[in-house]
Amino acid sequence: MLNDISKILLTEEKIDALTTKIAQQIDKDYSNREKKLLLLGILKGSVVFMSDLIKKIKRPVEIDFMKVSSYGAGTETTGKINIILDLHRTDLKETDIIIIEDIIDSGRTLSYLVEYLKLSGASSVKTCTLLDKPSRRQVEFTPDYVGAEIPDEFVVGYGLDFAERYRTLPFVGILKPEVYANAND
Ligand code: IMP
Ligand code: MG
């Protein structure tokens, strides 16, 4: 697997520092909120980041997950969002939500989910992503918490996959283009 990585963008140590900073900011921002705080992970890419993040947040939080699809097996988005696993809760009015993503690319997934959860009646909806590729936006979208902005490269590791591979790498690295060159044929 390591042979397929051209460059390490974020080391384990760097990710740990970014996650700690975000957790501290969340603790600070929600310290006076009476509502429940729900960290809503978007499967599957956010799982590794979310697992580390929740261990660093000191206030009580609940966790839940949604699964959406916008990508096929390749590296280009189809632009259409499908909800594959929905959130079923009756207490959204009493719940502040922070959506946890691995990476923002076109912005379509998160802008759709924020609208969807607000319409579902959530008390508030914010967004948190480990990685952001702002140069790739197709819809205007600014996340509330960001680990790091990265250039327009396809990255894997720390939960992020290409065709279900590389999620278990402990760092974030750039995937060599020749690995996915034939995938969109
Ligand atoms: P968006 O709706 O285009 O912002 O899509 C975001 C989703 O695309 C992420 O949750 C990832 O699943 C996927 N994605 C975007 N860029 C990358 C990447 O560089 N590596 C792996 N997955 C990516
Ligand atoms: Mg994803």
mmCIF file with all atom_site columns, C-alpha atoms and ligand atoms in Angstrom:
data_model
loop_
_atom_site.group_PDB
_atom_site.id
_atom_site.type_symbol
_atom_site.label_atom_id
_atom_site.label_alt_id
_atom_site.label_comp_id
_atom_site.label_asym_id
_atom_site.label_entity_id
_atom_site.label_seq_id
_atom_site.pdbx_PDB_ins_code
_atom_site.Cartn_x
_atom_site.Cartn_y
_atom_site.Cartn_z
_atom_site.occupancy
_atom_site.B_iso_or_equiv
_atom_site.pdbx_formal_charge
_atom_site.auth_seq_id
_atom_site.auth_comp_id
_atom_site.auth_asym_id
_atom_site.auth_atom_id
_atom_site.pdbx_PDB_model_num
ATOM   1   C  CA  . MET A 1 1   ? 0.000   0.000  0.000   1.00 0.00 ? 1   MET A CA  1
ATOM   2   C  CA  . LEU A 1 2   ? 2.813   2.389  0.873   1.00 0.00 ? 2   LEU A CA  1
ATOM   3   C  CA  . ASN A 1 3   ? 4.179   2.113  -2.663  1.00 0.00 ? 3   ASN A CA  1
ATOM   4   C  CA  . ASP A 1 4   ? 0.994   3.731  -3.977  1.00 0.00 ? 4   ASP A CA  1
ATOM   5   C  CA  . ILE A 1 5   ? 1.512   6.950  -1.958  1.00 0.00 ? 5   ILE A CA  1
ATOM   6   C  CA  . SER A 1 6   ? 3.530   9.729  -3.583  1.00 0.00 ? 6   SER A CA  1
ATOM   7   C  CA  . LYS A 1 7   ? 3.691   12.059 -0.590  1.00 0.00 ? 7   LYS A CA  1
ATOM   8   C  CA  . ILE A 1 8   ? 2.569   12.187 3.034   1.00 0.00 ? 8   ILE A CA  1
ATOM   9   C  CA  . LEU A 1 9   ? 0.476   15.334 3.554   1.00 0.00 ? 9   LEU A CA  1
ATOM   10  C  CA  . LEU A 1 10  ? -0.389  14.926 7.227   1.00 0.00 ? 10  LEU A CA  1
ATOM   11  C  CA  . THR A 1 11  ? 1.612   12.771 9.630   1.00 0.00 ? 11  THR A CA  1
ATOM   12  C  CA  . GLU A 1 12  ? 0.031   11.016 12.627  1.00 0.00 ? 12  GLU A CA  1
ATOM   13  C  CA  . GLU A 1 13  ? 1.503   13.684 14.904  1.00 0.00 ? 13  GLU A CA  1
ATOM   14  C  CA  . LYS A 1 14  ? 0.106   16.523 12.802  1.00 0.00 ? 14  LYS A CA  1
ATOM   15  C  CA  . ILE A 1 15  ? -3.360  14.919 12.691  1.00 0.00 ? 15  ILE A CA  1
ATOM   16  C  CA  . ASP A 1 16  ? -3.268  14.457 16.458  1.00 0.00 ? 16  ASP A CA  1
ATOM   17  C  CA  . ALA A 1 17  ? -2.499  18.153 16.953  1.00 0.00 ? 17  ALA A CA  1
ATOM   18  C  CA  . LEU A 1 18  ? -5.258  19.247 14.540  1.00 0.00 ? 18  LEU A CA  1
ATOM   19  C  CA  . THR A 1 19  ? -7.804  16.973 16.219  1.00 0.00 ? 19  THR A CA  1
ATOM   20  C  CA  . THR A 1 20  ? -6.891  18.261 19.676  1.00 0.00 ? 20  THR A CA  1
ATOM   21  C  CA  . LYS A 1 21  ? -7.356  21.848 18.510  1.00 0.00 ? 21  LYS A CA  1
ATOM   22  C  CA  . ILE A 1 22  ? -10.781 21.151 17.016  1.00 0.00 ? 22  ILE A CA  1
ATOM   23  C  CA  . ALA A 1 23  ? -11.917 19.297 20.166  1.00 0.00 ? 23  ALA A CA  1
ATOM   24  C  CA  . GLN A 1 24  ? -10.870 22.239 22.355  1.00 0.00 ? 24  GLN A CA  1
ATOM   25  C  CA  . GLN A 1 25  ? -12.713 24.671 20.097  1.00 0.00 ? 25  GLN A CA  1
ATOM   26  C  CA  . ILE A 1 26  ? -15.889 22.548 20.203  1.00 0.00 ? 26  ILE A CA  1
ATOM   27  C  CA  . ASP A 1 27  ? -15.712 22.360 24.023  1.00 0.00 ? 27  ASP A CA  1
ATOM   28  C  CA  . LYS A 1 28  ? -15.375 26.145 24.123  1.00 0.00 ? 28  LYS A CA  1
ATOM   29  C  CA  . ASP A 1 29  ? -18.133 26.893 21.598  1.00 0.00 ? 29  ASP A CA  1
ATOM   30  C  CA  . TYR A 1 30  ? -20.723 24.607 23.204  1.00 0.00 ? 30  TYR A CA  1
ATOM   31  C  CA  . SER A 1 31  ? -19.877 25.250 26.870  1.00 0.00 ? 31  SER A CA  1
ATOM   32  C  CA  . ASN A 1 32  ? -22.995 27.361 27.462  1.00 0.00 ? 32  ASN A CA  1
ATOM   33  C  CA  . ARG A 1 33  ? -25.433 25.316 25.380  1.00 0.00 ? 33  ARG A CA  1
ATOM   34  C  CA  . GLU A 1 34  ? -28.207 23.537 27.259  1.00 0.00 ? 34  GLU A CA  1
ATOM   35  C  CA  . LYS A 1 35  ? -29.050 21.235 24.346  1.00 0.00 ? 35  LYS A CA  1
ATOM   36  C  CA  . LYS A 1 36  ? -27.690 17.769 23.688  1.00 0.00 ? 36  LYS A CA  1
ATOM   37  C  CA  . LEU A 1 37  ? -24.690 17.774 21.362  1.00 0.00 ? 37  LEU A CA  1
ATOM   38  C  CA  . LEU A 1 38  ? -24.738 15.130 18.644  1.00 0.00 ? 38  LEU A CA  1
ATOM   39  C  CA  . LEU A 1 39  ? -21.661 14.361 16.586  1.00 0.00 ? 39  LEU A CA  1
ATOM   40  C  CA  . LEU A 1 40  ? -23.011 12.950 13.353  1.00 0.00 ? 40  LEU A CA  1
ATOM   41  C  CA  . GLY A 1 41  ? -20.410 11.027 11.388  1.00 0.00 ? 41  GLY A CA  1
ATOM   42  C  CA  . ILE A 1 42  ? -20.807 10.538 7.667   1.00 0.00 ? 42  ILE A CA  1
ATOM   43  C  CA  . LEU A 1 43  ? -19.932 6.916  6.869   1.00 0.00 ? 43  LEU A CA  1
ATOM   44  C  CA  . LYS A 1 44  ? -17.495 5.600  6.123   1.00 0.00 ? 44  LYS A CA  1
ATOM   45  C  CA  . GLY A 1 45  ? -14.651 8.069  5.621   1.00 0.00 ? 45  GLY A CA  1
ATOM   46  C  CA  . SER A 1 46  ? -15.133 10.026 8.850   1.00 0.00 ? 46  SER A CA  1
ATOM   47  C  CA  . VAL A 1 47  ? -14.940 7.038  11.195  1.00 0.00 ? 47  VAL A CA  1
ATOM   48  C  CA  . VAL A 1 48  ? -11.234 7.218  12.066  1.00 0.00 ? 48  VAL A CA  1
ATOM   49  C  CA  . PHE A 1 49  ? -11.242 11.000 12.522  1.00 0.00 ? 49  PHE A CA  1
ATOM   50  C  CA  . MET A 1 50  ? -14.448 10.913 14.568  1.00 0.00 ? 50  MET A CA  1
ATOM   51  C  CA  . SER A 1 51  ? -13.127 8.144  16.851  1.00 0.00 ? 51  SER A CA  1
ATOM   52  C  CA  . ASP A 1 52  ? -10.088 10.224 17.714  1.00 0.00 ? 52  ASP A CA  1
ATOM   53  C  CA  . LEU A 1 53  ? -12.038 13.481 17.986  1.00 0.00 ? 53  LEU A CA  1
ATOM   54  C  CA  . ILE A 1 54  ? -14.674 12.249 20.468  1.00 0.00 ? 54  ILE A CA  1
ATOM   55  C  CA  . LYS A 1 55  ? -11.967 11.003 22.844  1.00 0.00 ? 55  LYS A CA  1
ATOM   56  C  CA  . LYS A 1 56  ? -10.590 14.546 23.041  1.00 0.00 ? 56  LYS A CA  1
ATOM   57  C  CA  . ILE A 1 57  ? -13.911 16.351 23.657  1.00 0.00 ? 57  ILE A CA  1
ATOM   58  C  CA  . LYS A 1 58  ? -14.512 16.827 27.365  1.00 0.00 ? 58  LYS A CA  1
ATOM   59  C  CA  . ARG A 1 59  ? -18.230 17.740 27.421  1.00 0.00 ? 59  ARG A CA  1
ATOM   60  C  CA  . PRO A 1 60  ? -20.831 14.986 26.986  1.00 0.00 ? 60  PRO A CA  1
ATOM   61  C  CA  . VAL A 1 61  ? -21.641 14.206 23.369  1.00 0.00 ? 61  VAL A CA  1
ATOM   62  C  CA  . GLU A 1 62  ? -23.803 11.633 21.655  1.00 0.00 ? 62  GLU A CA  1
ATOM   63  C  CA  . ILE A 1 63  ? -22.789 9.987  18.411  1.00 0.00 ? 63  ILE A CA  1
ATOM   64  C  CA  . ASP A 1 64  ? -24.739 8.830  15.408  1.00 0.00 ? 64  ASP A CA  1
ATOM   65  C  CA  . PHE A 1 65  ? -24.086 8.120  11.764  1.00 0.00 ? 65  PHE A CA  1
ATOM   66  C  CA  . MET A 1 66  ? -25.560 8.740  8.339   1.00 0.00 ? 66  MET A CA  1
ATOM   67  C  CA  . LYS A 1 67  ? -24.444 7.255  5.068   1.00 0.00 ? 67  LYS A CA  1
ATOM   68  C  CA  . VAL A 1 68  ? -24.766 9.079  1.791   1.00 0.00 ? 68  VAL A CA  1
ATOM   69  C  CA  . SER A 1 69  ? -23.396 8.370  -1.618  1.00 0.00 ? 69  SER A CA  1
ATOM   70  C  CA  . SER A 1 70  ? -22.062 10.913 -4.047  1.00 0.00 ? 70  SER A CA  1
ATOM   71  C  CA  . TYR A 1 71  ? -19.043 9.057  -5.369  1.00 0.00 ? 71  TYR A CA  1
ATOM   72  C  CA  . GLY A 1 72  ? -18.848 5.922  -7.473  1.00 0.00 ? 72  GLY A CA  1
ATOM   73  C  CA  . ALA A 1 73  ? -15.809 3.710  -7.370  1.00 0.00 ? 73  ALA A CA  1
ATOM   74  C  CA  . GLY A 1 74  ? -13.598 6.368  -8.972  1.00 0.00 ? 74  GLY A CA  1
ATOM   75  C  CA  . THR A 1 75  ? -12.305 9.765  -7.938  1.00 0.00 ? 75  THR A CA  1
ATOM   76  C  CA  . GLU A 1 76  ? -14.918 12.061 -9.533  1.00 0.00 ? 76  GLU A CA  1
ATOM   77  C  CA  . THR A 1 77  ? -18.232 13.026 -7.936  1.00 0.00 ? 77  THR A CA  1
ATOM   78  C  CA  . THR A 1 78  ? -21.512 12.314 -9.710  1.00 0.00 ? 78  THR A CA  1
ATOM   79  C  CA  . GLY A 1 79  ? -23.062 15.425 -8.141  1.00 0.00 ? 79  GLY A CA  1
ATOM   80  C  CA  . LYS A 1 80  ? -26.127 13.589 -6.875  1.00 0.00 ? 80  LYS A CA  1
ATOM   81  C  CA  . ILE A 1 81  ? -26.582 12.853 -3.159  1.00 0.00 ? 81  ILE A CA  1
ATOM   82  C  CA  . ASN A 1 82  ? -28.464 9.747  -2.029  1.00 0.00 ? 82  ASN A CA  1
ATOM   83  C  CA  . ILE A 1 83  ? -29.231 9.042  1.629   1.00 0.00 ? 83  ILE A CA  1
ATOM   84  C  CA  . ILE A 1 84  ? -28.409 5.388  2.217   1.00 0.00 ? 84  ILE A CA  1
ATOM   85  C  CA  . LEU A 1 85  ? -28.647 5.387  6.023   1.00 0.00 ? 85  LEU A CA  1
ATOM   86  C  CA  . ASP A 1 86  ? -30.868 8.048  7.592   1.00 0.00 ? 86  ASP A CA  1
ATOM   87  C  CA  . LEU A 1 87  ? -30.982 9.545  11.073  1.00 0.00 ? 87  LEU A CA  1
ATOM   88  C  CA  . HIS A 1 88  ? -34.057 8.455  13.031  1.00 0.00 ? 88  HIS A CA  1
ATOM   89  C  CA  . ARG A 1 89  ? -34.484 10.601 16.142  1.00 0.00 ? 89  ARG A CA  1
ATOM   90  C  CA  . THR A 1 90  ? -37.494 12.259 17.713  1.00 0.00 ? 90  THR A CA  1
ATOM   91  C  CA  . ASP A 1 91  ? -35.466 14.756 19.775  1.00 0.00 ? 91  ASP A CA  1
ATOM   92  C  CA  . LEU A 1 92  ? -33.911 16.890 17.027  1.00 0.00 ? 92  LEU A CA  1
ATOM   93  C  CA  . LYS A 1 93  ? -35.479 20.087 18.429  1.00 0.00 ? 93  LYS A CA  1
ATOM   94  C  CA  . GLU A 1 94  ? -33.408 19.585 21.596  1.00 0.00 ? 94  GLU A CA  1
ATOM   95  C  CA  . THR A 1 95  ? -30.266 18.621 19.726  1.00 0.00 ? 95  THR A CA  1
ATOM   96  C  CA  . ASP A 1 96  ? -27.328 20.618 18.391  1.00 0.00 ? 96  ASP A CA  1
ATOM   97  C  CA  . ILE A 1 97  ? -25.658 18.713 15.573  1.00 0.00 ? 97  ILE A CA  1
ATOM   98  C  CA  . ILE A 1 98  ? -22.086 18.833 14.326  1.00 0.00 ? 98  ILE A CA  1
ATOM   99  C  CA  . ILE A 1 99  ? -21.706 16.860 11.116  1.00 0.00 ? 99  ILE A CA  1
ATOM   100 C  CA  . ILE A 1 100 ? -18.304 15.164 10.940  1.00 0.00 ? 100 ILE A CA  1
ATOM   101 C  CA  . GLU A 1 101 ? -16.756 14.639 7.506   1.00 0.00 ? 101 GLU A CA  1
ATOM   102 C  CA  . ASP A 1 102 ? -13.411 13.353 6.337   1.00 0.00 ? 102 ASP A CA  1
ATOM   103 C  CA  . ILE A 1 103 ? -13.021 15.773 3.432   1.00 0.00 ? 103 ILE A CA  1
ATOM   104 C  CA  . ILE A 1 104 ? -14.942 18.445 1.522   1.00 0.00 ? 104 ILE A CA  1
ATOM   105 C  CA  . ASP A 1 105 ? -14.522 18.512 -2.213  1.00 0.00 ? 105 ASP A CA  1
ATOM   106 C  CA  . SER A 1 106 ? -17.385 19.920 -4.341  1.00 0.00 ? 106 SER A CA  1
ATOM   107 C  CA  . GLY A 1 107 ? -19.263 20.881 -1.149  1.00 0.00 ? 107 GLY A CA  1
ATOM   108 C  CA  . ARG A 1 108 ? -22.442 19.151 -2.360  1.00 0.00 ? 108 ARG A CA  1
ATOM   109 C  CA  . THR A 1 109 ? -22.620 16.475 0.344   1.00 0.00 ? 109 THR A CA  1
ATOM   110 C  CA  . LEU A 1 110 ? -22.400 18.852 3.280   1.00 0.00 ? 110 LEU A CA  1
ATOM   111 C  CA  . SER A 1 111 ? -24.509 21.663 1.862   1.00 0.00 ? 111 SER A CA  1
ATOM   112 C  CA  . TYR A 1 112 ? -27.243 19.112 1.141   1.00 0.00 ? 112 TYR A CA  1
ATOM   113 C  CA  . LEU A 1 113 ? -26.997 17.512 4.599   1.00 0.00 ? 113 LEU A CA  1
ATOM   114 C  CA  . VAL A 1 114 ? -27.030 20.842 6.450   1.00 0.00 ? 114 VAL A CA  1
ATOM   115 C  CA  . GLU A 1 115 ? -30.269 21.829 4.688   1.00 0.00 ? 115 GLU A CA  1
ATOM   116 C  CA  . TYR A 1 116 ? -31.738 18.371 5.217   1.00 0.00 ? 116 TYR A CA  1
ATOM   117 C  CA  . LEU A 1 117 ? -31.043 18.378 8.980   1.00 0.00 ? 117 LEU A CA  1
ATOM   118 C  CA  . LYS A 1 118 ? -32.256 21.949 9.446   1.00 0.00 ? 118 LYS A CA  1
ATOM   119 C  CA  . LEU A 1 119 ? -35.488 21.066 7.653   1.00 0.00 ? 119 LEU A CA  1
ATOM   120 C  CA  . SER A 1 120 ? -35.743 17.986 9.895   1.00 0.00 ? 120 SER A CA  1
ATOM   121 C  CA  . GLY A 1 121 ? -35.911 20.395 12.858  1.00 0.00 ? 121 GLY A CA  1
ATOM   122 C  CA  . ALA A 1 122 ? -32.463 20.221 14.478  1.00 0.00 ? 122 ALA A CA  1
ATOM   123 C  CA  . SER A 1 123 ? -31.798 22.959 17.042  1.00 0.00 ? 123 SER A CA  1
ATOM   124 C  CA  . SER A 1 124 ? -28.608 23.898 15.173  1.00 0.00 ? 124 SER A CA  1
ATOM   125 C  CA  . VAL A 1 125 ? -26.360 22.351 12.541  1.00 0.00 ? 125 VAL A CA  1
ATOM   126 C  CA  . LYS A 1 126 ? -22.631 22.937 12.184  1.00 0.00 ? 126 LYS A CA  1
ATOM   127 C  CA  . THR A 1 127 ? -20.009 21.122 10.163  1.00 0.00 ? 127 THR A CA  1
ATOM   128 C  CA  . CYS A 1 128 ? -16.549 19.793 10.907  1.00 0.00 ? 128 CYS A CA  1
ATOM   129 C  CA  . THR A 1 129 ? -14.092 18.295 8.444   1.00 0.00 ? 129 THR A CA  1
ATOM   130 C  CA  . LEU A 1 130 ? -10.575 17.023 8.812   1.00 0.00 ? 130 LEU A CA  1
ATOM   131 C  CA  . LEU A 1 131 ? -9.645  18.101 5.287   1.00 0.00 ? 131 LEU A CA  1
ATOM   132 C  CA  . ASP A 1 132 ? -10.892 20.734 2.867   1.00 0.00 ? 132 ASP A CA  1
ATOM   133 C  CA  . LYS A 1 133 ? -10.114 21.213 -0.823  1.00 0.00 ? 133 LYS A CA  1
ATOM   134 C  CA  . PRO A 1 134 ? -11.553 24.734 -1.311  1.00 0.00 ? 134 PRO A CA  1
ATOM   135 C  CA  . SER A 1 135 ? -10.352 24.948 -4.931  1.00 0.00 ? 135 SER A CA  1
ATOM   136 C  CA  . ARG A 1 136 ? -12.758 22.124 -5.895  1.00 0.00 ? 136 ARG A CA  1
ATOM   137 C  CA  . ARG A 1 137 ? -16.023 23.781 -4.806  1.00 0.00 ? 137 ARG A CA  1
ATOM   138 C  CA  . GLN A 1 138 ? -19.029 23.508 -7.095  1.00 0.00 ? 138 GLN A CA  1
ATOM   139 C  CA  . VAL A 1 139 ? -21.436 25.010 -4.559  1.00 0.00 ? 139 VAL A CA  1
ATOM   140 C  CA  . GLU A 1 140 ? -20.655 27.729 -2.049  1.00 0.00 ? 140 GLU A CA  1
ATOM   141 C  CA  . PHE A 1 141 ? -19.931 26.118 1.291   1.00 0.00 ? 141 PHE A CA  1
ATOM   142 C  CA  . THR A 1 142 ? -17.776 27.016 4.293   1.00 0.00 ? 142 THR A CA  1
ATOM   143 C  CA  . PRO A 1 143 ? -17.321 24.478 7.115   1.00 0.00 ? 143 PRO A CA  1
ATOM   144 C  CA  . ASP A 1 144 ? -17.313 25.644 10.756  1.00 0.00 ? 144 ASP A CA  1
ATOM   145 C  CA  . TYR A 1 145 ? -14.357 23.494 11.880  1.00 0.00 ? 145 TYR A CA  1
ATOM   146 C  CA  . VAL A 1 146 ? -11.505 22.534 9.548   1.00 0.00 ? 146 VAL A CA  1
ATOM   147 C  CA  . GLY A 1 147 ? -8.368  20.526 10.298  1.00 0.00 ? 147 GLY A CA  1
ATOM   148 C  CA  . ALA A 1 148 ? -6.388  21.492 7.207   1.00 0.00 ? 148 ALA A CA  1
ATOM   149 C  CA  . GLU A 1 149 ? -6.884  22.919 3.743   1.00 0.00 ? 149 GLU A CA  1
ATOM   150 C  CA  . ILE A 1 150 ? -5.177  20.826 1.076   1.00 0.00 ? 150 ILE A CA  1
ATOM   151 C  CA  . PRO A 1 151 ? -4.480  21.240 -2.659  1.00 0.00 ? 151 PRO A CA  1
ATOM   152 C  CA  . ASP A 1 152 ? -6.479  19.538 -5.402  1.00 0.00 ? 152 ASP A CA  1
ATOM   153 C  CA  . GLU A 1 153 ? -4.987  16.067 -5.080  1.00 0.00 ? 153 GLU A CA  1
ATOM   154 C  CA  . PHE A 1 154 ? -6.694  12.757 -4.407  1.00 0.00 ? 154 PHE A CA  1
ATOM   155 C  CA  . VAL A 1 155 ? -5.737  11.716 -0.875  1.00 0.00 ? 155 VAL A CA  1
ATOM   156 C  CA  . VAL A 1 156 ? -6.163  8.510  1.113   1.00 0.00 ? 156 VAL A CA  1
ATOM   157 C  CA  . GLY A 1 157 ? -5.515  7.202  4.613   1.00 0.00 ? 157 GLY A CA  1
ATOM   158 C  CA  . TYR A 1 158 ? -6.868  7.940  8.102   1.00 0.00 ? 158 TYR A CA  1
ATOM   159 C  CA  . GLY A 1 159 ? -10.318 6.764  6.984   1.00 0.00 ? 159 GLY A CA  1
ATOM   160 C  CA  . LEU A 1 160 ? -10.200 8.033  3.411   1.00 0.00 ? 160 LEU A CA  1
ATOM   161 C  CA  . ASP A 1 161 ? -10.286 5.383  0.735   1.00 0.00 ? 161 ASP A CA  1
ATOM   162 C  CA  . PHE A 1 162 ? -9.878  4.737  -2.912  1.00 0.00 ? 162 PHE A CA  1
ATOM   163 C  CA  . ALA A 1 163 ? -12.154 1.825  -3.906  1.00 0.00 ? 163 ALA A CA  1
ATOM   164 C  CA  . GLU A 1 164 ? -12.271 0.780  -0.196  1.00 0.00 ? 164 GLU A CA  1
ATOM   165 C  CA  . ARG A 1 165 ? -8.486  0.599  0.110   1.00 0.00 ? 165 ARG A CA  1
ATOM   166 C  CA  . TYR A 1 166 ? -5.994  2.610  2.198   1.00 0.00 ? 166 TYR A CA  1
ATOM   167 C  CA  . ARG A 1 167 ? -8.459  3.586  4.994   1.00 0.00 ? 167 ARG A CA  1
ATOM   168 C  CA  . THR A 1 168 ? -6.270  1.952  7.623   1.00 0.00 ? 168 THR A CA  1
ATOM   169 C  CA  . LEU A 1 169 ? -3.144  4.010  6.927   1.00 0.00 ? 169 LEU A CA  1
ATOM   170 C  CA  . PRO A 1 170 ? -2.442  6.134  10.039  1.00 0.00 ? 170 PRO A CA  1
ATOM   171 C  CA  . PHE A 1 171 ? -1.518  9.230  7.967   1.00 0.00 ? 171 PHE A CA  1
ATOM   172 C  CA  . VAL A 1 172 ? -3.051  11.175 5.045   1.00 0.00 ? 172 VAL A CA  1
ATOM   173 C  CA  . GLY A 1 173 ? -1.128  10.833 1.799   1.00 0.00 ? 173 GLY A CA  1
ATOM   174 C  CA  . ILE A 1 174 ? -1.463  11.677 -1.884  1.00 0.00 ? 174 ILE A CA  1
ATOM   175 C  CA  . LEU A 1 175 ? -2.389  8.662  -4.000  1.00 0.00 ? 175 LEU A CA  1
ATOM   176 C  CA  . LYS A 1 176 ? -0.213  8.242  -7.092  1.00 0.00 ? 176 LYS A CA  1
ATOM   177 C  CA  . PRO A 1 177 ? -2.366  9.171  -10.107 1.00 0.00 ? 177 PRO A CA  1
ATOM   178 C  CA  . GLU A 1 178 ? -1.356  5.981  -11.948 1.00 0.00 ? 178 GLU A CA  1
ATOM   179 C  CA  . VAL A 1 179 ? -3.203  3.979  -9.257  1.00 0.00 ? 179 VAL A CA  1
ATOM   180 C  CA  . TYR A 1 180 ? -6.571  5.499  -10.200 1.00 0.00 ? 180 TYR A CA  1
ATOM   181 C  CA  . ALA A 1 181 ? -5.825  6.415  -13.840 1.00 0.00 ? 181 ALA A CA  1
ATOM   182 C  CA  . ASN A 1 182 ? -7.764  3.433  -15.203 1.00 0.00 ? 182 ASN A CA  1
ATOM   183 C  CA  . ALA A 1 183 ? -10.619 3.482  -12.667 1.00 0.00 ? 183 ALA A CA  1
ATOM   184 C  CA  . ASN A 1 184 ? -12.835 6.020  -14.472 1.00 0.00 ? 184 ASN A CA  1
ATOM   185 C  CA  . ASP A 1 185 ? -12.660 4.284  -17.868 1.00 0.00 ? 185 ASP A CA  1
HETATM 186 P  P1  . IMP B 2 .   ? -18.277 16.483 -1.928  1.00 0.00 ? 1   IMP B P1  1
HETATM 187 O  O1  . IMP B 2 .   ? -19.767 16.309 -1.876  1.00 0.00 ? 1   IMP B O1  1
HETATM 188 O  O2  . IMP B 2 .   ? -17.806 16.611 -3.366  1.00 0.00 ? 1   IMP B O2  1
HETATM 189 O  O3  . IMP B 2 .   ? -17.764 17.585 -1.067  1.00 0.00 ? 1   IMP B O3  1
HETATM 190 O  O4  . IMP B 2 .   ? -17.701 15.094 -1.508  1.00 0.00 ? 1   IMP B O4  1
HETATM 191 C  C1  . IMP B 2 .   ? -17.058 14.813 -0.349  1.00 0.00 ? 1   IMP B C1  1
HETATM 192 C  C2  . IMP B 2 .   ? -16.813 13.308 -0.317  1.00 0.00 ? 1   IMP B C2  1
HETATM 193 O  O5  . IMP B 2 .   ? -16.066 12.907 -1.474  1.00 0.00 ? 1   IMP B O5  1
HETATM 194 C  C3  . IMP B 2 .   ? -15.971 12.889 0.851   1.00 0.00 ? 1   IMP B C3  1
HETATM 195 O  O6  . IMP B 2 .   ? -16.754 12.530 1.947   1.00 0.00 ? 1   IMP B O6  1
HETATM 196 C  C4  . IMP B 2 .   ? -15.204 11.710 0.315   1.00 0.00 ? 1   IMP B C4  1
HETATM 197 O  O7  . IMP B 2 .   ? -15.948 10.527 0.494   1.00 0.00 ? 1   IMP B O7  1
HETATM 198 C  C5  . IMP B 2 .   ? -15.068 11.964 -1.146  1.00 0.00 ? 1   IMP B C5  1
HETATM 199 N  N1  . IMP B 2 .   ? -13.742 12.536 -1.489  1.00 0.00 ? 1   IMP B N1  1
HETATM 200 C  C6  . IMP B 2 .   ? -13.496 13.764 -1.985  1.00 0.00 ? 1   IMP B C6  1
HETATM 201 N  N2  . IMP B 2 .   ? -12.186 13.958 -2.184  1.00 0.00 ? 1   IMP B N2  1
HETATM 202 C  C7  . IMP B 2 .   ? -11.575 12.823 -1.799  1.00 0.00 ? 1   IMP B C7  1
HETATM 203 C  C8  . IMP B 2 .   ? -10.188 12.400 -1.742  1.00 0.00 ? 1   IMP B C8  1
HETATM 204 O  O8  . IMP B 2 .   ? -9.231  13.126 -2.098  1.00 0.00 ? 1   IMP B O8  1
HETATM 205 N  N3  . IMP B 2 .   ? -9.969  11.141 -1.253  1.00 0.00 ? 1   IMP B N3  1
HETATM 206 C  C9  . IMP B 2 .   ? -10.960 10.321 -0.851  1.00 0.00 ? 1   IMP B C9  1
HETATM 207 N  N4  . IMP B 2 .   ? -12.263 10.673 -0.877  1.00 0.00 ? 1   IMP B N4  1
HETATM 208 C  C10 . IMP B 2 .   ? -12.567 11.902 -1.351  1.00 0.00 ? 1   IMP B C10 1
HETATM 209 MG MG  . MG  B 3 .   ? -17.100 10.555 2.566   1.00 0.00 ? 2   MG  B MG  1
#
